[in-house]
Short mmCIF file of C-alpha atoms and ligand atoms in Angstrom, two decimals:
data_model
loop_
_atom_site.label_atom_id
_atom_site.label_comp_id
_atom_site.label_asym_id
_atom_site.label_seq_id
_atom_site.Cartn_x
_atom_site.Cartn_y
_atom_site.Cartn_z
CA UNK A 1 277.99 161.65 281.24
CA UNK A 2 277.34 165.20 282.26
CA UNK A 3 279.40 168.00 280.71
CA UNK A 4 280.88 170.48 283.17
CA UNK A 5 279.17 173.87 283.14
CA UNK A 6 280.86 176.24 280.68
CA UNK A 7 283.09 178.75 282.53
CA UNK A 8 281.67 182.22 282.39
CA UNK A 9 285.19 183.60 282.57
CA UNK A 10 286.72 186.00 285.02
CA UNK A 11 284.34 188.08 287.28
CA UNK A 12 285.08 191.65 286.21
CA UNK A 13 282.64 193.27 288.68
CA UNK A 14 283.95 196.03 290.99
CA UNK A 15 282.22 198.25 293.47
CA UNK A 16 283.05 202.04 293.88
CA UNK A 17 281.17 204.16 296.47
CA UNK A 18 278.57 201.44 296.78
CA UNK A 19 277.85 201.37 292.98
CA UNK A 20 278.46 198.14 291.16
CA UNK A 21 280.22 198.22 287.76
CA UNK A 22 280.15 195.18 285.53
CA UNK A 23 283.70 196.14 284.30
CA UNK A 24 286.12 198.48 286.01
CA UNK A 25 286.75 200.24 282.61
CA UNK A 26 284.88 203.57 282.30
CA UNK A 27 285.01 206.30 279.69
CA UNK A 28 286.56 209.54 281.06
CA UNK A 29 284.92 212.99 281.16
CA UNK A 30 285.31 215.32 278.13
CA UNK A 31 286.37 212.51 275.76
CA UNK A 32 283.05 210.61 275.44
CA UNK A 33 280.59 213.40 274.85
CA UNK A 34 277.37 212.86 276.77
CA UNK A 35 277.52 209.22 276.06
CA UNK A 36 274.69 209.30 273.49
CA UNK A 37 277.18 210.32 270.74
CA UNK A 38 279.04 207.00 271.12
CA UNK A 39 275.97 204.71 271.06
CA UNK A 40 276.48 203.64 267.41
CA UNK A 41 280.24 203.13 267.90
CA UNK A 42 280.70 201.48 271.23
CA UNK A 43 278.60 198.72 272.73
CA UNK A 44 277.77 200.75 275.80
CA UNK A 45 276.57 197.56 277.52
CA UNK A 46 280.13 196.17 277.35
CA UNK A 47 281.77 198.93 279.33
CA UNK A 48 281.58 199.65 282.99
CA UNK A 49 280.16 203.07 282.43
CA UNK A 50 280.92 206.56 281.26
CA UNK A 51 281.54 210.00 282.70
CA UNK A 52 279.67 212.81 280.95
CA UNK A 53 281.40 215.98 279.67
CA UNK A 54 281.70 218.43 282.57
CA UNK A 55 278.27 220.07 283.28
CA UNK A 56 277.97 223.70 284.45
CA UNK A 57 275.08 225.78 285.72
CA UNK A 58 274.91 227.69 282.42
CA UNK A 59 276.02 226.62 278.90
CA UNK A 60 279.60 227.42 277.97
CA UNK A 61 281.15 228.02 274.59
CA UNK A 62 284.70 227.20 275.67
CA UNK A 63 288.03 228.67 274.57
CA UNK A 64 289.05 229.98 271.13
CA UNK A 65 290.94 227.65 268.62
CA UNK A 66 293.39 226.07 268.45
CA UNK A 67 292.48 224.33 271.49
CA UNK A 68 293.74 220.77 270.98
CA UNK A 69 297.24 219.82 269.77
CA UNK A 70 299.21 216.57 269.57
CA UNK A 71 302.42 216.25 271.49
CA UNK A 72 304.95 213.42 271.80
CA UNK A 73 302.88 210.50 273.31
CA UNK A 74 299.93 212.68 274.27
CA UNK A 75 297.91 215.84 273.59
CA UNK A 76 297.28 219.26 275.21
CA UNK A 77 293.85 220.60 275.34
CA UNK A 78 292.28 223.69 276.44
CA UNK A 79 288.73 223.15 275.43
CA UNK A 80 287.63 225.50 278.27
CA UNK A 81 284.88 223.14 279.60
CA UNK A 82 282.51 223.80 276.72
CA UNK A 83 279.15 222.25 277.47
CA UNK A 84 275.42 222.61 276.95
CA UNK A 85 274.72 223.35 280.57
CA UNK A 86 273.05 220.99 283.02
CA UNK A 87 269.46 221.84 282.24
CA UNK A 88 269.87 221.13 278.52
CA UNK A 89 271.67 217.86 279.36
CA UNK A 90 268.73 216.75 281.57
CA UNK A 91 266.20 217.76 278.89
CA UNK A 92 267.90 216.65 275.67
CA UNK A 93 270.49 214.04 276.40
CA UNK A 94 269.48 212.10 279.53
CA UNK A 95 266.10 210.83 278.18
CA UNK A 96 268.06 209.08 275.35
CA UNK A 97 270.15 207.24 277.92
CA UNK A 98 267.31 205.71 279.85
CA UNK A 99 267.25 202.44 277.94
CA UNK A 100 270.78 201.50 278.92
CA UNK A 101 270.82 198.77 281.59
CA UNK A 102 273.79 198.04 283.68
CA UNK A 103 276.01 200.88 282.27
CA UNK A 104 276.88 203.26 285.08
CA UNK A 105 276.26 206.84 284.18
CA UNK A 106 278.38 209.32 286.03
CA UNK A 107 277.63 213.06 285.76
CA UNK A 108 280.77 215.22 285.85
CA UNK A 109 279.99 218.46 287.71
CA UNK A 110 281.98 221.75 287.89
CA UNK A 111 281.49 225.42 288.69
CA UNK A 112 283.48 228.61 289.13
CA UNK A 113 282.13 228.99 292.79
CA UNK A 114 280.82 226.41 295.31
CA UNK A 115 277.31 227.90 294.76
CA UNK A 116 277.57 227.03 291.02
CA UNK A 117 278.50 223.45 291.85
CA UNK A 118 275.59 223.23 294.30
CA UNK A 119 273.13 224.36 291.71
CA UNK A 120 274.36 221.69 289.13
CA UNK A 121 274.08 218.97 291.81
CA UNK A 122 270.59 220.07 292.88
CA UNK A 123 269.49 220.05 289.28
CA UNK A 124 270.70 216.64 288.75
CA UNK A 125 269.34 215.18 292.00
CA UNK A 126 265.90 215.03 290.51
CA UNK A 127 267.04 213.56 287.09
CA UNK A 128 266.70 209.83 286.69
CA UNK A 129 269.29 207.37 285.62
CA UNK A 130 272.45 208.88 286.96
CA UNK A 131 274.33 206.60 289.47
CA UNK A 132 277.02 208.95 290.82
CA UNK A 133 278.54 212.40 290.55
CA UNK A 134 282.13 213.16 289.68
CA UNK A 135 283.09 216.54 291.04
CA UNK A 136 285.85 218.13 288.98
CA UNK A 137 287.88 219.93 291.62
CA UNK A 138 290.36 221.39 289.18
CA UNK A 139 288.38 224.52 288.42
CA UNK A 140 289.22 228.17 289.15
CA UNK A 141 287.46 229.49 292.17
CA UNK A 142 286.51 232.96 290.82
CA UNK A 143 285.16 234.16 294.15
CA UNK A 144 288.65 233.62 295.64
CA UNK A 145 290.64 235.43 292.97
CA UNK A 146 290.93 232.49 290.51
CA UNK A 147 292.87 230.03 292.59
CA UNK A 148 291.99 226.44 291.69
CA UNK A 149 289.85 224.60 294.42
CA UNK A 150 291.81 221.41 293.91
CA UNK A 151 295.19 222.82 294.83
CA UNK A 152 294.27 224.48 298.12
CA UNK A 153 293.44 222.04 300.97
CA UNK A 154 290.98 224.18 302.95
CA UNK A 155 289.09 225.21 299.74
CA UNK A 156 288.95 221.61 298.57
CA UNK A 157 287.51 220.51 301.97
CA UNK A 158 284.85 223.21 301.92
CA UNK A 159 283.99 222.47 298.24
CA UNK A 160 283.68 218.67 298.92
CA UNK A 161 281.78 219.10 302.27
CA UNK A 162 279.14 221.39 300.81
CA UNK A 163 278.69 219.32 297.66
CA UNK A 164 278.42 216.06 299.67
CA UNK A 165 275.74 217.77 301.87
CA UNK A 166 273.71 218.61 298.67
CA UNK A 167 274.25 215.37 296.79
CA UNK A 168 271.67 212.63 296.90
CA UNK A 169 273.94 210.30 295.05
CA UNK A 170 277.47 209.15 295.79
CA UNK A 171 280.14 211.76 295.29
CA UNK A 172 283.40 211.02 293.66
CA UNK A 173 285.87 213.81 293.72
CA UNK A 174 288.33 214.25 290.82
CA UNK A 175 291.60 215.48 292.03
CA UNK A 176 293.97 217.93 290.36
CA UNK A 177 297.41 216.49 289.73
CA UNK A 178 299.00 219.91 289.74
CA UNK A 179 299.96 219.67 293.43
CA UNK A 180 303.05 218.65 295.43
CA UNK A 181 301.37 216.23 297.82
CA UNK A 182 298.50 214.30 296.00
CA UNK A 183 298.06 211.96 299.04
CA UNK A 184 297.20 214.97 301.19
CA UNK A 185 294.56 216.17 298.69
CA UNK A 186 293.14 212.65 298.68
CA UNK A 187 292.81 212.69 302.50
CA UNK A 188 291.30 216.22 302.45
CA UNK A 189 288.65 215.03 299.93
CA UNK A 190 287.91 211.98 302.05
CA UNK A 191 287.71 214.10 305.21
CA UNK A 192 285.26 216.38 303.50
CA UNK A 193 282.90 213.42 302.80
CA UNK A 194 283.93 212.09 299.40
CA UNK A 195 282.69 208.61 298.65
CA UNK A 196 285.55 207.93 296.25
CA UNK A 197 288.30 209.87 294.47
CA UNK A 198 289.36 209.85 290.95
CA UNK A 199 292.77 210.99 289.46
CA UNK A 200 294.41 212.38 287.49
CA UNK A 201 293.05 215.18 285.58
CA UNK A 202 295.38 216.83 283.08
CA UNK A 203 298.77 218.41 283.85
CA UNK A 204 299.15 222.17 283.21
CA UNK A 205 301.49 222.46 280.23
CA UNK A 206 302.87 224.76 277.37
CA UNK A 207 303.94 224.14 273.90
CA UNK A 208 305.52 226.97 271.68
CA UNK A 209 305.76 227.00 267.88
CA UNK A 210 309.44 228.03 267.39
CA UNK A 211 308.75 229.42 263.93
CA UNK A 212 306.12 231.89 265.00
CA UNK A 213 307.33 232.10 268.65
CA UNK A 214 303.72 231.85 269.59
CA UNK A 215 301.93 229.38 271.94
CA UNK A 216 300.51 226.40 270.07
CA UNK A 217 297.22 226.70 272.06
CA UNK A 218 295.29 229.91 271.95
CA UNK A 219 294.74 229.84 275.70
CA UNK A 220 298.62 229.71 275.99
CA UNK A 221 298.54 226.89 278.54
CA UNK A 222 296.49 223.62 278.37
CA UNK A 223 296.22 220.24 280.06
CA UNK A 224 298.51 217.40 278.99
CA UNK A 225 296.98 213.85 278.87
CA UNK A 226 297.73 210.57 277.13
CA UNK A 227 300.53 208.03 277.52
CA UNK A 228 303.10 210.80 278.30
CA UNK A 229 301.52 211.17 281.85
CA UNK A 230 300.93 207.51 282.70
CA UNK A 231 303.91 206.78 284.96
CA UNK A 232 303.18 210.04 286.93
CA UNK A 233 299.49 209.09 287.17
CA UNK A 234 300.32 205.49 288.37
CA UNK A 235 302.60 206.99 291.07
CA UNK A 236 299.90 209.29 292.22
CA UNK A 237 297.20 206.65 292.25
CA UNK A 238 299.52 204.48 294.40
CA UNK A 239 300.13 207.42 296.82
CA UNK A 240 296.52 208.33 297.18
CA UNK A 241 295.41 204.64 297.65
CA UNK A 242 297.85 204.48 300.52
CA UNK A 243 296.51 207.70 302.01
CA UNK A 244 292.74 207.00 301.95
CA UNK A 245 290.24 204.27 302.80
CA UNK A 246 287.66 205.18 300.10
CA UNK A 247 287.96 203.76 296.54
CA UNK A 248 290.39 205.34 294.11
CA UNK A 249 289.55 205.47 290.38
CA UNK A 250 292.75 205.82 288.23
CA UNK A 251 293.30 207.35 284.84
CA UNK A 252 296.06 209.00 282.68
CA UNK A 253 297.33 207.46 279.46
CA UNK A 254 295.63 204.20 279.49
CA UNK A 255 295.60 202.75 275.87
CA UNK A 256 295.66 199.04 276.47
CA UNK A 257 294.32 196.41 278.88
CA UNK A 258 297.78 196.10 280.49
CA UNK A 259 297.71 199.83 281.39
CA UNK A 260 294.40 199.26 283.19
CA UNK A 261 295.90 196.29 284.99
CA UNK A 262 298.89 198.48 286.15
CA UNK A 263 296.63 201.20 287.56
CA UNK A 264 294.67 198.47 289.46
CA UNK A 265 297.78 196.96 290.80
CA UNK A 266 298.86 200.37 291.98
CA UNK A 267 295.63 200.69 294.01
CA UNK A 268 292.87 201.72 291.63
CA UNK A 269 289.45 199.87 292.03
CA UNK A 270 288.37 201.04 288.55
CA UNK A 271 289.97 203.03 285.76
CA UNK A 272 288.91 205.74 283.23
CA UNK A 273 289.95 206.07 279.64
CA UNK A 274 290.17 209.47 278.01
CA UNK A 275 292.60 210.32 275.17
CA UNK A 276 292.73 206.84 273.80
CA UNK A 277 289.14 207.46 272.56
CA UNK A 278 290.46 210.24 270.31
CA UNK A 279 292.68 207.79 268.34
CA UNK A 280 290.12 205.01 268.46
CA UNK A 281 286.60 205.71 269.43
CA UNK A 282 286.15 201.95 270.46
CA UNK A 283 289.05 202.11 272.78
CA UNK A 284 287.09 201.86 275.98
CA UNK A 285 285.25 198.73 274.85
CA UNK A 286 288.46 197.18 273.49
CA UNK A 287 290.24 197.70 276.78
CA UNK A 288 287.27 196.37 278.70
CA UNK A 289 287.34 193.18 276.58
CA UNK A 290 291.06 193.05 276.73
CA UNK A 291 291.07 193.22 280.50
CA UNK A 292 288.78 190.22 280.68
CA UNK A 293 291.09 188.26 278.30
CA UNK A 294 294.12 189.36 280.27
CA UNK A 295 292.46 188.04 283.54
CA UNK A 296 291.61 184.74 281.88
CA UNK A 297 295.17 184.29 280.40
CA UNK A 298 296.68 185.01 283.86
CA UNK A 299 294.28 182.77 285.92
CA UNK A 300 292.85 185.86 287.69
CA UNK A 301 289.31 184.71 288.59
CA UNK A 302 288.17 188.02 289.95
CA UNK A 303 289.49 191.42 288.51
CA UNK A 304 288.98 192.90 292.01
CA UNK A 305 291.86 190.73 293.28
CA UNK A 306 294.28 192.91 291.24
CA UNK A 307 293.51 196.03 293.37
CA UNK A 308 296.65 197.13 295.13
CA UNK A 309 298.36 193.87 294.39
CA UNK A 310 301.73 195.26 293.16
CA UNK A 311 304.54 194.31 295.43
CA UNK A 312 305.86 197.85 296.23
C1 FMN B 401 289.67 217.00 275.22
C2 FMN B 401 289.61 216.66 276.69
C3 FMN B 401 288.51 217.20 277.44
C4 FMN B 401 288.37 216.98 278.91
N1 FMN B 401 287.33 217.47 279.61
C5 FMN B 401 287.22 217.13 280.84
C6 FMN B 401 286.10 217.65 281.65
O1 FMN B 401 285.14 218.27 281.10
N2 FMN B 401 286.00 217.30 282.94
C7 FMN B 401 287.01 216.55 283.59
O2 FMN B 401 286.91 216.38 284.78
N3 FMN B 401 288.00 216.12 282.94
C8 FMN B 401 288.18 216.42 281.63
N4 FMN B 401 289.29 215.93 280.87
C9 FMN B 401 290.37 215.10 281.60
C10 FMN B 401 290.06 213.53 281.32
O3 FMN B 401 288.85 213.17 281.76
C11 FMN B 401 291.21 212.79 282.08
O4 FMN B 401 291.18 213.08 283.36
C12 FMN B 401 292.53 213.19 281.50
O5 FMN B 401 292.59 213.41 280.06
C13 FMN B 401 293.71 211.99 281.76
O6 FMN B 401 293.22 210.76 281.15
P1 FMN B 401 293.73 210.36 279.64
O7 FMN B 401 295.25 210.43 279.60
O8 FMN B 401 293.28 208.92 279.48
O9 FMN B 401 293.14 211.17 278.75
C14 FMN B 401 289.40 216.14 279.50
C15 FMN B 401 290.43 215.61 278.77
C16 FMN B 401 290.55 215.87 277.36
C17 FMN B 401 291.70 215.22 276.62
#
């Protein structure tokens, strides 16, 4: 008598912008360092991939403290995009990541002008081991008086088109949620040449200490993330997935596998996990494992079949 082959379980592979991920669960930018820092805590080979901290042309020290506070069901941060700069990342961090097989490394790129972004992309083009770029379009455009690229359609289009022309790897554009019509911004990014879009970044917010009557964040405003934003993020992912043909990567408040399933049903091909890593550094791995168990328990043979499957 022959024993039937042991089931390998659900197929968790998804493809975003031509890049295959073994799991749709990815660690989000700014909450997972440069990846190297999590090596001893997380089995990097169990997660789909990770996005690096935002990389700029020059190193940045970020904003003064306090720059992170807890709020009901979330947190506000105004880190100010502190980072070591793209060249130090390539020289000091990237070589330590070369042994990783199958974990997709996504480099998050930002700049204060389009020229800054192009320089970061050009520096990364020759660096090995990176699968994709995520362009953070929520940055102030200092050459246009501080307006944010991601909230002005013509500026977003120009930023994406020029970065796409410079990029030798797929370009995913991370949209700002601080807009009225997120579907329009998704279409503008697609039209500019984006290979995928990711959303949401944090929501501009303000918290005041009523005893001192002063802002609780030194920068005054900061970005709200965590479970508090999840229903808004799910709605936005749904709207963008209806507006574009390219893949959508969803995030905002994902804590558990069921949250990831919800984003995928709303139209996300993959998801990112940010704030949850602050409460539990192993959150991304736990959610990736939990998603596989959820699919097995619900007779879902391929996780990709969840994409856009909500009956809305
Ligand atoms: C402390 C902190 C730092 C962040 N830094 C970046 C960053 O450098 N670049 C970026 O594109 N997004 C950054 N983000 C946004 C997250 O990647 C993510 O879009 C957002 O927090 C929503 O997901 P979450 O609710 O799972 O955290 C940061 C978020 C936090 C909390």
